[in-house]
PDB file of N, CA and C in Angstrom:
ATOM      1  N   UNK N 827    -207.400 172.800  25.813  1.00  0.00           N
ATOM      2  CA  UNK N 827    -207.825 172.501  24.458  1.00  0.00           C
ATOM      3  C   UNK N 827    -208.984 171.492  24.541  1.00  0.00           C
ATOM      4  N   UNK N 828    -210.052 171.940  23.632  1.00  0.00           N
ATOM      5  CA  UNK N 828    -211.031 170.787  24.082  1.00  0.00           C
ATOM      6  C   UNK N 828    -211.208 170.262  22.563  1.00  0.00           C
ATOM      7  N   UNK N 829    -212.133 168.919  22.907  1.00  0.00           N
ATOM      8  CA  UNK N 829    -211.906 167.844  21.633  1.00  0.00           C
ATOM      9  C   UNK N 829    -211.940 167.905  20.536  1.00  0.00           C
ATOM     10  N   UNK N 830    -212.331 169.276  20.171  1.00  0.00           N
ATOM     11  CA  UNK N 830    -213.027 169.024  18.704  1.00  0.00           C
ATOM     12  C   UNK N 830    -211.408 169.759  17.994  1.00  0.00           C
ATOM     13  N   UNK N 831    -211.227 170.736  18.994  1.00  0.00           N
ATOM     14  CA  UNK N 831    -209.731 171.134  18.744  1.00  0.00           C
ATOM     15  C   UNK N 831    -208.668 170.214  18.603  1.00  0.00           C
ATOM     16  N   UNK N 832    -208.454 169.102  19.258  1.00  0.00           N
ATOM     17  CA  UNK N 832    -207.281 167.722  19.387  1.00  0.00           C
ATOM     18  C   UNK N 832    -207.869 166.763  18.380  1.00  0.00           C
ATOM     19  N   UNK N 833    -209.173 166.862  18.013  1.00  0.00           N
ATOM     20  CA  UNK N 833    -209.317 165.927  17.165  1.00  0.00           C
ATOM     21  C   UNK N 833    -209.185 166.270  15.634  1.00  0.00           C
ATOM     22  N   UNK N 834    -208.803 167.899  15.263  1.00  0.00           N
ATOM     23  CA  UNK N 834    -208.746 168.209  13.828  1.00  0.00           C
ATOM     24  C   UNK N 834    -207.149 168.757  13.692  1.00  0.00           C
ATOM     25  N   UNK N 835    -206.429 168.146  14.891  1.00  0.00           N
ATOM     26  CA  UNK N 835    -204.811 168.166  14.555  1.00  0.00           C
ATOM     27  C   UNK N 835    -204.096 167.391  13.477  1.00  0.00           C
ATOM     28  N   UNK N 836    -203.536 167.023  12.619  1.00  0.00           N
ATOM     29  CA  UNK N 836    -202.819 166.317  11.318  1.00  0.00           C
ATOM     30  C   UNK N 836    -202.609 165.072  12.503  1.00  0.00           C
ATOM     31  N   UNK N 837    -202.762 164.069  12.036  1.00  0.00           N
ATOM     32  CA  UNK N 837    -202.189 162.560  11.903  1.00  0.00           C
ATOM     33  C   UNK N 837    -202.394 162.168  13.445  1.00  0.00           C
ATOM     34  N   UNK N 838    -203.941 162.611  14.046  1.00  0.00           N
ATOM     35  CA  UNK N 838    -203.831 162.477  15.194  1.00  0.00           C
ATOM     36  C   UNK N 838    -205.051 161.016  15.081  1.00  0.00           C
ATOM     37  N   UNK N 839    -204.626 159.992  16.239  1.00  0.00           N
ATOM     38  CA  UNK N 839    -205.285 158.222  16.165  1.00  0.00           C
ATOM     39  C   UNK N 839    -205.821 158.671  17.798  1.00  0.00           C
ATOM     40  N   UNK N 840    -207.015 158.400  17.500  1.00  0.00           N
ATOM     41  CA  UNK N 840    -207.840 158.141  19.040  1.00  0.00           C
ATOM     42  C   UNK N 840    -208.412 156.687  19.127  1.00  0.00           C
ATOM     43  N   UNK N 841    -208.681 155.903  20.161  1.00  0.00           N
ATOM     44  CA  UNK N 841    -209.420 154.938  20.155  1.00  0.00           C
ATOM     45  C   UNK N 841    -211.183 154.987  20.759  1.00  0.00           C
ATOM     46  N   UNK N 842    -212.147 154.004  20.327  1.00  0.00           N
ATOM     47  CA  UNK N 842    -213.068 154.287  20.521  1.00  0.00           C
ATOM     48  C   UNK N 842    -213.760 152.856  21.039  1.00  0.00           C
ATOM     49  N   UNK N 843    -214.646 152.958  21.970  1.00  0.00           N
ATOM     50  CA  UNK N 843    -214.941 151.655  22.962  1.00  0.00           C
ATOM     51  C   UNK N 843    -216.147 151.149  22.840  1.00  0.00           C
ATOM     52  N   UNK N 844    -216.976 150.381  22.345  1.00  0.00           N
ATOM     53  CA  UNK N 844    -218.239 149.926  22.736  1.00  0.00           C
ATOM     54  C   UNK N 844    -218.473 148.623  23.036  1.00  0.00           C
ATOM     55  N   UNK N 845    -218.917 148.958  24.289  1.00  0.00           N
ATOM     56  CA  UNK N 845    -219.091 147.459  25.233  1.00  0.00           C
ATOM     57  C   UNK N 845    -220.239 146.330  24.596  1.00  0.00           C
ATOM     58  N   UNK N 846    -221.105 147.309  23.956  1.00  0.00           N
ATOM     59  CA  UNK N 846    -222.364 146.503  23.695  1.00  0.00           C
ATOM     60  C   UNK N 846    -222.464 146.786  21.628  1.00  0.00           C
ATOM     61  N   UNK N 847    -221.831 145.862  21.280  1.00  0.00           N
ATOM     62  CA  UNK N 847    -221.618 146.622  20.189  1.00  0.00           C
ATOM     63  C   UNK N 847    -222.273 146.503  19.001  1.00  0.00           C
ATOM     64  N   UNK N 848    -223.325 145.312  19.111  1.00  0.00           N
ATOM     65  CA  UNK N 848    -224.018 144.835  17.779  1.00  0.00           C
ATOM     66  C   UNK N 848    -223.418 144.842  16.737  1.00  0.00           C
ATOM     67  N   UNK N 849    -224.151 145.329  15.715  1.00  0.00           N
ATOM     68  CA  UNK N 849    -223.475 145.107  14.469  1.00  0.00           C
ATOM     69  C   UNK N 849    -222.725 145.990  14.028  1.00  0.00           C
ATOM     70  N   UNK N 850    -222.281 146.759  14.519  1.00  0.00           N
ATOM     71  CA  UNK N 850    -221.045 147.773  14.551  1.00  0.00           C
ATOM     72  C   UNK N 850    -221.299 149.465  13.836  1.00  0.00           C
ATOM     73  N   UNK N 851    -222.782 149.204  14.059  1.00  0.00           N
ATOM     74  CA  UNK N 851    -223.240 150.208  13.122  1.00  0.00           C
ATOM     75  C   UNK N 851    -222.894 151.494  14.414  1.00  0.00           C
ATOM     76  N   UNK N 852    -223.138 151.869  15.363  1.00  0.00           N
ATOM     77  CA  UNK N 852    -222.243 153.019  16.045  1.00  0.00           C
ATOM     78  C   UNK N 852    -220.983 153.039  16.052  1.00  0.00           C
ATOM     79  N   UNK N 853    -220.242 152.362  15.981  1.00  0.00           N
ATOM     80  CA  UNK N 853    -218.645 152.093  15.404  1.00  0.00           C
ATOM     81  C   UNK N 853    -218.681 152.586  13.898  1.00  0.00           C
ATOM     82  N   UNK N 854    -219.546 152.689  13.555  1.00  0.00           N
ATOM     83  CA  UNK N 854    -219.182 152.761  11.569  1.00  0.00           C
ATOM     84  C   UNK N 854    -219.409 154.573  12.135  1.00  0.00           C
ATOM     85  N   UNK N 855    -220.300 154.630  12.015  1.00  0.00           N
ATOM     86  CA  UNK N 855    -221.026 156.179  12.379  1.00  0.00           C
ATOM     87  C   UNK N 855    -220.072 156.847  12.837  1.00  0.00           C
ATOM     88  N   UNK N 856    -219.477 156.778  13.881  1.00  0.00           N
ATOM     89  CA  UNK N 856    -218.314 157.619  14.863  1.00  0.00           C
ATOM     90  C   UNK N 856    -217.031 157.422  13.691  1.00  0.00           C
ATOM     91  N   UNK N 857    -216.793 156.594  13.302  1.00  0.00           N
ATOM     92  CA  UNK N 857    -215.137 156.706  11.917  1.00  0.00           C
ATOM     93  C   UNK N 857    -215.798 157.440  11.288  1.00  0.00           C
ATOM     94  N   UNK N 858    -217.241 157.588  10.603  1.00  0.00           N
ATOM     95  CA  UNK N 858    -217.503 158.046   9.415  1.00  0.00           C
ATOM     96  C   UNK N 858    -217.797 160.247  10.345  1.00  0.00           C
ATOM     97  N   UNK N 859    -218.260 159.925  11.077  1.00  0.00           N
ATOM     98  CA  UNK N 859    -218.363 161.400  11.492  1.00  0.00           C
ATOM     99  C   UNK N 859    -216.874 162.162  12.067  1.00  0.00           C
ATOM    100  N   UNK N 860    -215.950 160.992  12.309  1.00  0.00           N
ATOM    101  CA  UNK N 860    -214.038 161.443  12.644  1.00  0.00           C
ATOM    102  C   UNK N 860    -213.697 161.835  11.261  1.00  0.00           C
ATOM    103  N   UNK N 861    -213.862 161.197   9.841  1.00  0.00           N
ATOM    104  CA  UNK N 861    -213.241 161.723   8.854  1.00  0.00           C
ATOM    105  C   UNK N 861    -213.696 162.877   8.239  1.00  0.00           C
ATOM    106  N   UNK N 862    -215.300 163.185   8.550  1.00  0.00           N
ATOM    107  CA  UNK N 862    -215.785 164.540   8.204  1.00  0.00           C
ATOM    108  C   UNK N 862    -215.043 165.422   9.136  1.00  0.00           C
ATOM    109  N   UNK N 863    -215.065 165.232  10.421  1.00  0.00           N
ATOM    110  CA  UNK N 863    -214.325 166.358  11.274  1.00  0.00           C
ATOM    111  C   UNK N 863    -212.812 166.792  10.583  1.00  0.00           C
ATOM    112  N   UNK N 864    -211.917 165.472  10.277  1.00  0.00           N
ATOM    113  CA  UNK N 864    -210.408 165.264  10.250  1.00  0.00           C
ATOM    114  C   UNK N 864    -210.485 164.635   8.858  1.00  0.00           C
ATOM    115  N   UNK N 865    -210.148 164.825   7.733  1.00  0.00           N
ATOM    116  CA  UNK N 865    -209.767 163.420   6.595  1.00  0.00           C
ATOM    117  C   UNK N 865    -208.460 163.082   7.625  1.00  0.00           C
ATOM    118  N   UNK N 866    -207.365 163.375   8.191  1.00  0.00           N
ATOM    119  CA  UNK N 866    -206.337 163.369   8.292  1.00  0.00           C
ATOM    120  C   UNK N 866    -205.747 162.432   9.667  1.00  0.00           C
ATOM    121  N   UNK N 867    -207.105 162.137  10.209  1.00  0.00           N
ATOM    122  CA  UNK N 867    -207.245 161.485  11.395  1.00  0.00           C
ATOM    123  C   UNK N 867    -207.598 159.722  11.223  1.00  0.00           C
ATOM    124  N   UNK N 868    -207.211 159.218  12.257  1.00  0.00           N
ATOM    125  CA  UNK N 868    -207.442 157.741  12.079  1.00  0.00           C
ATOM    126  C   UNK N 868    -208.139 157.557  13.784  1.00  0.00           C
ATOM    127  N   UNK N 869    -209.175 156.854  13.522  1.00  0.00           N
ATOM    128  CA  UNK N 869    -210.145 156.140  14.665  1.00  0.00           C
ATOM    129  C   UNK N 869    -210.322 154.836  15.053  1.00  0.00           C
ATOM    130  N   UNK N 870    -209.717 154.048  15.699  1.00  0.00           N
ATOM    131  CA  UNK N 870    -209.231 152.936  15.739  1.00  0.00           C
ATOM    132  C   UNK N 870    -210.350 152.585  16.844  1.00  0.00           C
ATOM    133  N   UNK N 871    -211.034 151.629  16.099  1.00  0.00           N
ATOM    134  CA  UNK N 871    -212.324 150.972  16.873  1.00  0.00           C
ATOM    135  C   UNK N 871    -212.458 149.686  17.553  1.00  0.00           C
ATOM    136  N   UNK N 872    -212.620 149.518  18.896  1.00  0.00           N
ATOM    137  CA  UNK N 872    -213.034 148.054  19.590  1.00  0.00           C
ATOM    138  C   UNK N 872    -214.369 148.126  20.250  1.00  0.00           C
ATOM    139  N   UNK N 873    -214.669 146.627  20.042  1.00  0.00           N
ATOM    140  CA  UNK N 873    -215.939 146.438  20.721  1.00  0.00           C
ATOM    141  C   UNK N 873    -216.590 145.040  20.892  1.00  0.00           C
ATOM    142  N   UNK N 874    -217.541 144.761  21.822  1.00  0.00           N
ATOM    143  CA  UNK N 874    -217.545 143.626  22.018  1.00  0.00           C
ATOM    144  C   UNK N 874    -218.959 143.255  22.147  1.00  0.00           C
ATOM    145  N   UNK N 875    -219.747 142.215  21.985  1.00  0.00           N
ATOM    146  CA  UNK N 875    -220.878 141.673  21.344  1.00  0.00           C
ATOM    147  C   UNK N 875    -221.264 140.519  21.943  1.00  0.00           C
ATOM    148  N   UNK N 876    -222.466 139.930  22.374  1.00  0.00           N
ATOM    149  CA  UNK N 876    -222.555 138.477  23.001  1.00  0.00           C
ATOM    150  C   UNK N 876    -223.604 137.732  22.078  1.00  0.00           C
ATOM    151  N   UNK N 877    -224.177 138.681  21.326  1.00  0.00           N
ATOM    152  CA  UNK N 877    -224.775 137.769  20.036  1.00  0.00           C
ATOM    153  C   UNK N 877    -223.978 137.136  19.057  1.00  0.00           C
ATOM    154  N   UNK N 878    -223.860 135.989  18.942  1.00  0.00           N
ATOM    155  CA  UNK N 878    -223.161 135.088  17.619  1.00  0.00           C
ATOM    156  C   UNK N 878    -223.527 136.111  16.247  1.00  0.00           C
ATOM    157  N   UNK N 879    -223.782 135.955  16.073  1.00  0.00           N
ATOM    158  CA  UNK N 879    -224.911 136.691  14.935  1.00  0.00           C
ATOM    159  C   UNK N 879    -224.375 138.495  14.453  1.00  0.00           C
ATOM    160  N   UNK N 880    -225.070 138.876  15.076  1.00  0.00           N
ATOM    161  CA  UNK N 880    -224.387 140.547  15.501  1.00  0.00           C
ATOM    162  C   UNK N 880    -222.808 140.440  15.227  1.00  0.00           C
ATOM    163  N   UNK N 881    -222.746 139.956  16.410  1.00  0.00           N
ATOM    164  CA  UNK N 881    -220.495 139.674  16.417  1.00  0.00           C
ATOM    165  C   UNK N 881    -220.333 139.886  15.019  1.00  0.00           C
ATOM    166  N   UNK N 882    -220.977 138.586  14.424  1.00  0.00           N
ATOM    167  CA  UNK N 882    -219.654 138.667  13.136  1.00  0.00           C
ATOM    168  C   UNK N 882    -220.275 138.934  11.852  1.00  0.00           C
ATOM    169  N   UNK N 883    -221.394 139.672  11.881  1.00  0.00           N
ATOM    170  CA  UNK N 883    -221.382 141.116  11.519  1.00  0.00           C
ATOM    171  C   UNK N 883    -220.638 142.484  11.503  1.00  0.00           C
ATOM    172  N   UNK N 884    -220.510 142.196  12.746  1.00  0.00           N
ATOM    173  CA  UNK N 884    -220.035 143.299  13.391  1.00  0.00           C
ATOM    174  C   UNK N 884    -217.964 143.248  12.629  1.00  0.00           C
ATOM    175  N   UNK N 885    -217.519 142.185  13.492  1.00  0.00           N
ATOM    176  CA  UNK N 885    -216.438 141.969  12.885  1.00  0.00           C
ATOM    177  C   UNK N 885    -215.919 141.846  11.175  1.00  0.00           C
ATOM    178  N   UNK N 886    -217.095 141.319  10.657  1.00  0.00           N
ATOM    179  CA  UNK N 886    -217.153 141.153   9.329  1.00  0.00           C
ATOM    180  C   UNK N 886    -216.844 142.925   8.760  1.00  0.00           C
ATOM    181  N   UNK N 887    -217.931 143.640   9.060  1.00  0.00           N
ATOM    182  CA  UNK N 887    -218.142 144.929   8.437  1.00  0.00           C
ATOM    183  C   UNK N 887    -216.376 145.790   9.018  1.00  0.00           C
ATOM    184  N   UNK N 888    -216.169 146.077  10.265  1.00  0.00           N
ATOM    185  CA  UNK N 888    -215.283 145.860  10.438  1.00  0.00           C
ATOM    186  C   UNK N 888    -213.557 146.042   9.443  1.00  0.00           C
ATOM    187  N   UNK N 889    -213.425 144.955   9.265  1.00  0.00           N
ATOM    188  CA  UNK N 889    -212.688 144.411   8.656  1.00  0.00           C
ATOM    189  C   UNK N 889    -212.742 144.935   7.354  1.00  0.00           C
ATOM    190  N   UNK N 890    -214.229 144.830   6.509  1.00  0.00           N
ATOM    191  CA  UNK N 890    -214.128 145.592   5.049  1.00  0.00           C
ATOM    192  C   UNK N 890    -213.896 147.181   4.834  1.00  0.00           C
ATOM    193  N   UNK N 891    -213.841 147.785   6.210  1.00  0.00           N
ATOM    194  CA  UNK N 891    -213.473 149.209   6.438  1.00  0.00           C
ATOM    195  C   UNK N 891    -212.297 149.313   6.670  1.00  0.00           C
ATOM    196  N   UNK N 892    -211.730 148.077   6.641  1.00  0.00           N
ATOM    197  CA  UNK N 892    -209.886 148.445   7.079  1.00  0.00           C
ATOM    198  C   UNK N 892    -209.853 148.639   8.513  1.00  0.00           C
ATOM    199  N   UNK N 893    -210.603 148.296   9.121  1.00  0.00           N
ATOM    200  CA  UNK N 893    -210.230 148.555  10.523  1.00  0.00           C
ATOM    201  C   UNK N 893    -209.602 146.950  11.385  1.00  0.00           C
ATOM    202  N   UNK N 894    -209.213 146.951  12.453  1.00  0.00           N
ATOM    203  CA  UNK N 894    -208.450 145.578  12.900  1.00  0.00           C
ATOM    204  C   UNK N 894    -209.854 145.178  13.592  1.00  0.00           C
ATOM    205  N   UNK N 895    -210.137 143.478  12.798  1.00  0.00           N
ATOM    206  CA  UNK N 895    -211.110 142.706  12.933  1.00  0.00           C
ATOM    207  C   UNK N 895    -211.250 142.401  14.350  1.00  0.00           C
ATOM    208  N   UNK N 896    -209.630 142.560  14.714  1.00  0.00           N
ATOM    209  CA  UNK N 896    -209.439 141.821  16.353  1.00  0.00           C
ATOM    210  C   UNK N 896    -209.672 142.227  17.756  1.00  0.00           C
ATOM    211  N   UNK N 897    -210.127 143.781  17.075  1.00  0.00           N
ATOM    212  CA  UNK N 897    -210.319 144.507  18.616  1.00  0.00           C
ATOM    213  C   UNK N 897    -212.006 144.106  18.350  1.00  0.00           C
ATOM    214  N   UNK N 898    -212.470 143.190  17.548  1.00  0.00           N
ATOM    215  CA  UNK N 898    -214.386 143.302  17.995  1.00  0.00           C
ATOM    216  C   UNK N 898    -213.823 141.812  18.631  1.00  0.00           C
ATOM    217  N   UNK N 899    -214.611 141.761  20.196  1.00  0.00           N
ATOM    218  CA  UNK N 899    -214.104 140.588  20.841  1.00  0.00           C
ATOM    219  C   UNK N 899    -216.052 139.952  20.816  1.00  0.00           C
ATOM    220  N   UNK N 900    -215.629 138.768  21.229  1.00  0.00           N
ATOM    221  CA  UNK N 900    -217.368 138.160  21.396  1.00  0.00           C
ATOM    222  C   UNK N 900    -217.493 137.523  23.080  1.00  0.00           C
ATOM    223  N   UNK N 901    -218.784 137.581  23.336  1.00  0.00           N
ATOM    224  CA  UNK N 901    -219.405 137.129  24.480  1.00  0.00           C
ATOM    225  C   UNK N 901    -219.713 138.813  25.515  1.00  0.00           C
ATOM    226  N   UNK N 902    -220.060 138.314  26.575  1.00  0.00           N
ATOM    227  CA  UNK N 902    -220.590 139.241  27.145  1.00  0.00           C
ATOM    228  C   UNK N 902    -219.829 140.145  28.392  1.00  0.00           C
ATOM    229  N   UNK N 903    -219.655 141.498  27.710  1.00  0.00           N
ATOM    230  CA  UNK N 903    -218.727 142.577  28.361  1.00  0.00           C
ATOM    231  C   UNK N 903    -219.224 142.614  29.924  1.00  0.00           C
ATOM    232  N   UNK N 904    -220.103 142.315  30.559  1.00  0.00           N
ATOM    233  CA  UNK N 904    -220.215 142.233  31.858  1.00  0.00           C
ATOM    234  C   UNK N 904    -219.815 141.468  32.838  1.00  0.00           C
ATOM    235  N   UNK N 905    -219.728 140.288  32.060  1.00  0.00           N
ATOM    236  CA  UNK N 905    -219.055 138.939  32.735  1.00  0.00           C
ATOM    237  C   UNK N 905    -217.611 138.443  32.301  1.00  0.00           C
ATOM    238  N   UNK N 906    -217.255 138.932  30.880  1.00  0.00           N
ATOM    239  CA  UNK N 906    -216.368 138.236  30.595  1.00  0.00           C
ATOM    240  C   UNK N 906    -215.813 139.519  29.413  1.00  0.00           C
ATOM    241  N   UNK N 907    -214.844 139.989  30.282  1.00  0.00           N
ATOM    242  CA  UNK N 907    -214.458 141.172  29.436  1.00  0.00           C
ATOM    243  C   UNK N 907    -213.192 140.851  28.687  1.00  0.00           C
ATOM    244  N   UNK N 908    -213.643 141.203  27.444  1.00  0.00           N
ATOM    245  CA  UNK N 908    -212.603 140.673  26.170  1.00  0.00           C
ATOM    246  C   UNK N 908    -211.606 141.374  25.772  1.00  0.00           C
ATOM    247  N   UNK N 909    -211.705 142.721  26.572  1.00  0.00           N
ATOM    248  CA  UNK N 909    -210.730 143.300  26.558  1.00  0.00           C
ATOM    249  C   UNK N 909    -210.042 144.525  27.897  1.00  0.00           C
ATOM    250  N   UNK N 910    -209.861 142.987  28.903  1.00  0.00           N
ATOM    251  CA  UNK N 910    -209.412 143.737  29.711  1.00  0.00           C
ATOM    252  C   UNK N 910    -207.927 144.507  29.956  1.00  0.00           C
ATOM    253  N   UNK N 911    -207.641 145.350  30.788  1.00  0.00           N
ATOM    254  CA  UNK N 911    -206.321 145.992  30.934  1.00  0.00           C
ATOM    255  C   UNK N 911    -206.530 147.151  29.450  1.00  0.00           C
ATOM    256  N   UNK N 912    -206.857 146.732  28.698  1.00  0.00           N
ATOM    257  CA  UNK N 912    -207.043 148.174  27.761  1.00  0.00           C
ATOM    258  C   UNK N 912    -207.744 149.717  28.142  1.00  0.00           C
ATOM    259  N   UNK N 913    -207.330 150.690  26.918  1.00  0.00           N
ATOM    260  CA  UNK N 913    -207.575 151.818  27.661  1.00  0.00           C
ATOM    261  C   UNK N 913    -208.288 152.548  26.415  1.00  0.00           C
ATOM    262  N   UNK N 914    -208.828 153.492  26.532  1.00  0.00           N
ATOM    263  CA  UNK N 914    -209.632 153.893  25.270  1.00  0.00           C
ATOM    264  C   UNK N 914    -209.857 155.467  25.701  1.00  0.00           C
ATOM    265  N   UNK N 915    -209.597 156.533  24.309  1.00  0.00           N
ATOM    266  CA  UNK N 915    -209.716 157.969  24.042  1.00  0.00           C
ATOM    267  C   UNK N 915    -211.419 158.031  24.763  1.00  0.00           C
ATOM    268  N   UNK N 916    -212.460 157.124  24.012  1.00  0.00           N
ATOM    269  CA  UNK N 916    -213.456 157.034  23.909  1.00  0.00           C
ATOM    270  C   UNK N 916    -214.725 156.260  24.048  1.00  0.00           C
ATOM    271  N   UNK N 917    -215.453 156.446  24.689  1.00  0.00           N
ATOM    272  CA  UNK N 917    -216.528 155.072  25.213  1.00  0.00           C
ATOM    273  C   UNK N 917    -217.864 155.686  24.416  1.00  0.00           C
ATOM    274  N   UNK N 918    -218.439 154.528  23.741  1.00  0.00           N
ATOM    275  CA  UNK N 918    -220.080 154.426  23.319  1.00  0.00           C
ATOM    276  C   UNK N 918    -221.151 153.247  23.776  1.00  0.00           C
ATOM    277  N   UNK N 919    -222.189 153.233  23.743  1.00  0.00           N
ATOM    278  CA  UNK N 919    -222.806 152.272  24.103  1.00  0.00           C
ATOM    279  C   UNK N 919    -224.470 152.567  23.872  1.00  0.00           C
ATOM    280  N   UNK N 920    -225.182 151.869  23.464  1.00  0.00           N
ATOM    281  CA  UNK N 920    -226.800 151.613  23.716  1.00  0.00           C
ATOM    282  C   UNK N 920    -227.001 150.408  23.934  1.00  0.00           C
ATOM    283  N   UNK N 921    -227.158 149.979  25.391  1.00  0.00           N
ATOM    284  CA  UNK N 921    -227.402 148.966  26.086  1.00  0.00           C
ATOM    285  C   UNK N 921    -228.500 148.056  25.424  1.00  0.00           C
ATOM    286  N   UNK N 922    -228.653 146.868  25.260  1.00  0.00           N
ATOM    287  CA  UNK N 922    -229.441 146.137  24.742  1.00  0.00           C
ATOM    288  C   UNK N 922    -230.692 146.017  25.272  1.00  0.00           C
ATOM    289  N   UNK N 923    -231.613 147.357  25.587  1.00  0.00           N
ATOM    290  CA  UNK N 923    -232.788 146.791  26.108  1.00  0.00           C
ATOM    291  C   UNK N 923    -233.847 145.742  26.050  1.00  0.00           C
ATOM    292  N   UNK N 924    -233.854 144.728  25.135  1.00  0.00           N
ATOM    293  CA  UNK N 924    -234.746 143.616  24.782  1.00  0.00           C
ATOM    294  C   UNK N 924    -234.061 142.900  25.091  1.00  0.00           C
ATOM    295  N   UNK N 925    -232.729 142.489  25.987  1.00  0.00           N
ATOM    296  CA  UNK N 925    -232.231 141.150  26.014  1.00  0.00           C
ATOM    297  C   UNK N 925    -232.774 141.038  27.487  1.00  0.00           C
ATOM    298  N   UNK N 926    -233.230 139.278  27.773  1.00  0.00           N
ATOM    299  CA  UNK N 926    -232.987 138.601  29.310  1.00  0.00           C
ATOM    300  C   UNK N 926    -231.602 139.039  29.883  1.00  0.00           C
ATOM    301  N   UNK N 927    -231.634 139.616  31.209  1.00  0.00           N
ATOM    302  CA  UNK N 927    -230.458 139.453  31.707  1.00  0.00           C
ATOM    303  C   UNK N 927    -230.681 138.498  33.004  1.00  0.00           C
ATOM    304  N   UNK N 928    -231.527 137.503  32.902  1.00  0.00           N
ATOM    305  CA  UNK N 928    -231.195 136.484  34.119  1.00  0.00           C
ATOM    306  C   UNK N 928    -229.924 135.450  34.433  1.00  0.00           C
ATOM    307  N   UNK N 929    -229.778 135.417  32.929  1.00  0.00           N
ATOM    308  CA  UNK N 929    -228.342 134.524  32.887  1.00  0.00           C
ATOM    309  C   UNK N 929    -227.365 135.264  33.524  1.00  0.00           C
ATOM    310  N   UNK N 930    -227.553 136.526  32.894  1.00  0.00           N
ATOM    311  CA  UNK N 930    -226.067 137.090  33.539  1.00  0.00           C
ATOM    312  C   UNK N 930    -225.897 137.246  35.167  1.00  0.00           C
ATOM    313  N   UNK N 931    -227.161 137.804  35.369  1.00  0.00           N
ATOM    314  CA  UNK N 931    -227.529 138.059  37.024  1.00  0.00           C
ATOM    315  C   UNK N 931    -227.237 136.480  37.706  1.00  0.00           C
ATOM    316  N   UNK N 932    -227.141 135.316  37.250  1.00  0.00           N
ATOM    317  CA  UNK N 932    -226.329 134.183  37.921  1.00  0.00           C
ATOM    318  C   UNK N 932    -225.388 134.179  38.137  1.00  0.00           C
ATOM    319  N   UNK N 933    -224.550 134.415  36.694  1.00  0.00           N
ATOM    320  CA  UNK N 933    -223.209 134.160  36.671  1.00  0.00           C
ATOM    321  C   UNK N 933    -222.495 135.179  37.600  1.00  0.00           C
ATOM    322  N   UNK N 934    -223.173 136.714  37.746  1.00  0.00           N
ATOM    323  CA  UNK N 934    -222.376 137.587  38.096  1.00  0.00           C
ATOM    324  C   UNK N 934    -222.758 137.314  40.389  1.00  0.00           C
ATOM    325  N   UNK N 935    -223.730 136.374  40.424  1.00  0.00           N
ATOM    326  CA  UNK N 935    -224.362 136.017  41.677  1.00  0.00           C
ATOM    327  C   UNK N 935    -223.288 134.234  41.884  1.00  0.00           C
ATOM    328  N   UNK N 936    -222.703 134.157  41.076  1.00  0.00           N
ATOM    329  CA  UNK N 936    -221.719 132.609  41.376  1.00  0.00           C
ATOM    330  C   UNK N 936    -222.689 131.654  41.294  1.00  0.00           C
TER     331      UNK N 936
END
């Protein structure tokens, strides 16, 4: 059975992952394109952010969708993963091409 089939089953919850998550606007997009596929489906979204700013945006918007504020974690998914040991239906991401990564290339160099 492939996805599009498991995902238009009655009362079926997938989770969905983005490491780099800004303001949650690919998180909004993916619930909003699950309920066109499914009304009947629920998409349970985490993701994590190292901009102050973005974050709680991100978490903010979030939250006014009914979704759990607590899976958007803050700081940076490469170094300091906010949600480790978890497991996810689904992974997204568009890497932040305009950010410095020298900081990180320290931390991840000790």
């Amino acid at each position: 059975m492939n996805d599009r089939e498991i995902l238009t089953k009655q009362g079926i919850v997938r989770t969905l992952y983005d490491p780099t998550g800004g303001t949650g606007g690919m998180l909004s997009v993916s619930e909003e394109y699950m309920r066109e596929l499914n009304p009947d489906a629920r998409l349970e979204v985490f993701g994590q952010e190292v901009n102050p700013e973005s974050y709680a945006i991100c978490k903010s918007d979030m939250l006014i969708k009914g979704q759990n504020a607590s899976n958007i974690k803050f700081g940076n998914s490469f170094t300091n993963d906010g949600l480790i040991g978890e497991t996810f239906d689904y992974g997204i991401s568009n890497p932040p091409m305009g950010v410095e990564w020298k900081k990180v290339e320290k931390t991840n160099q000790g």
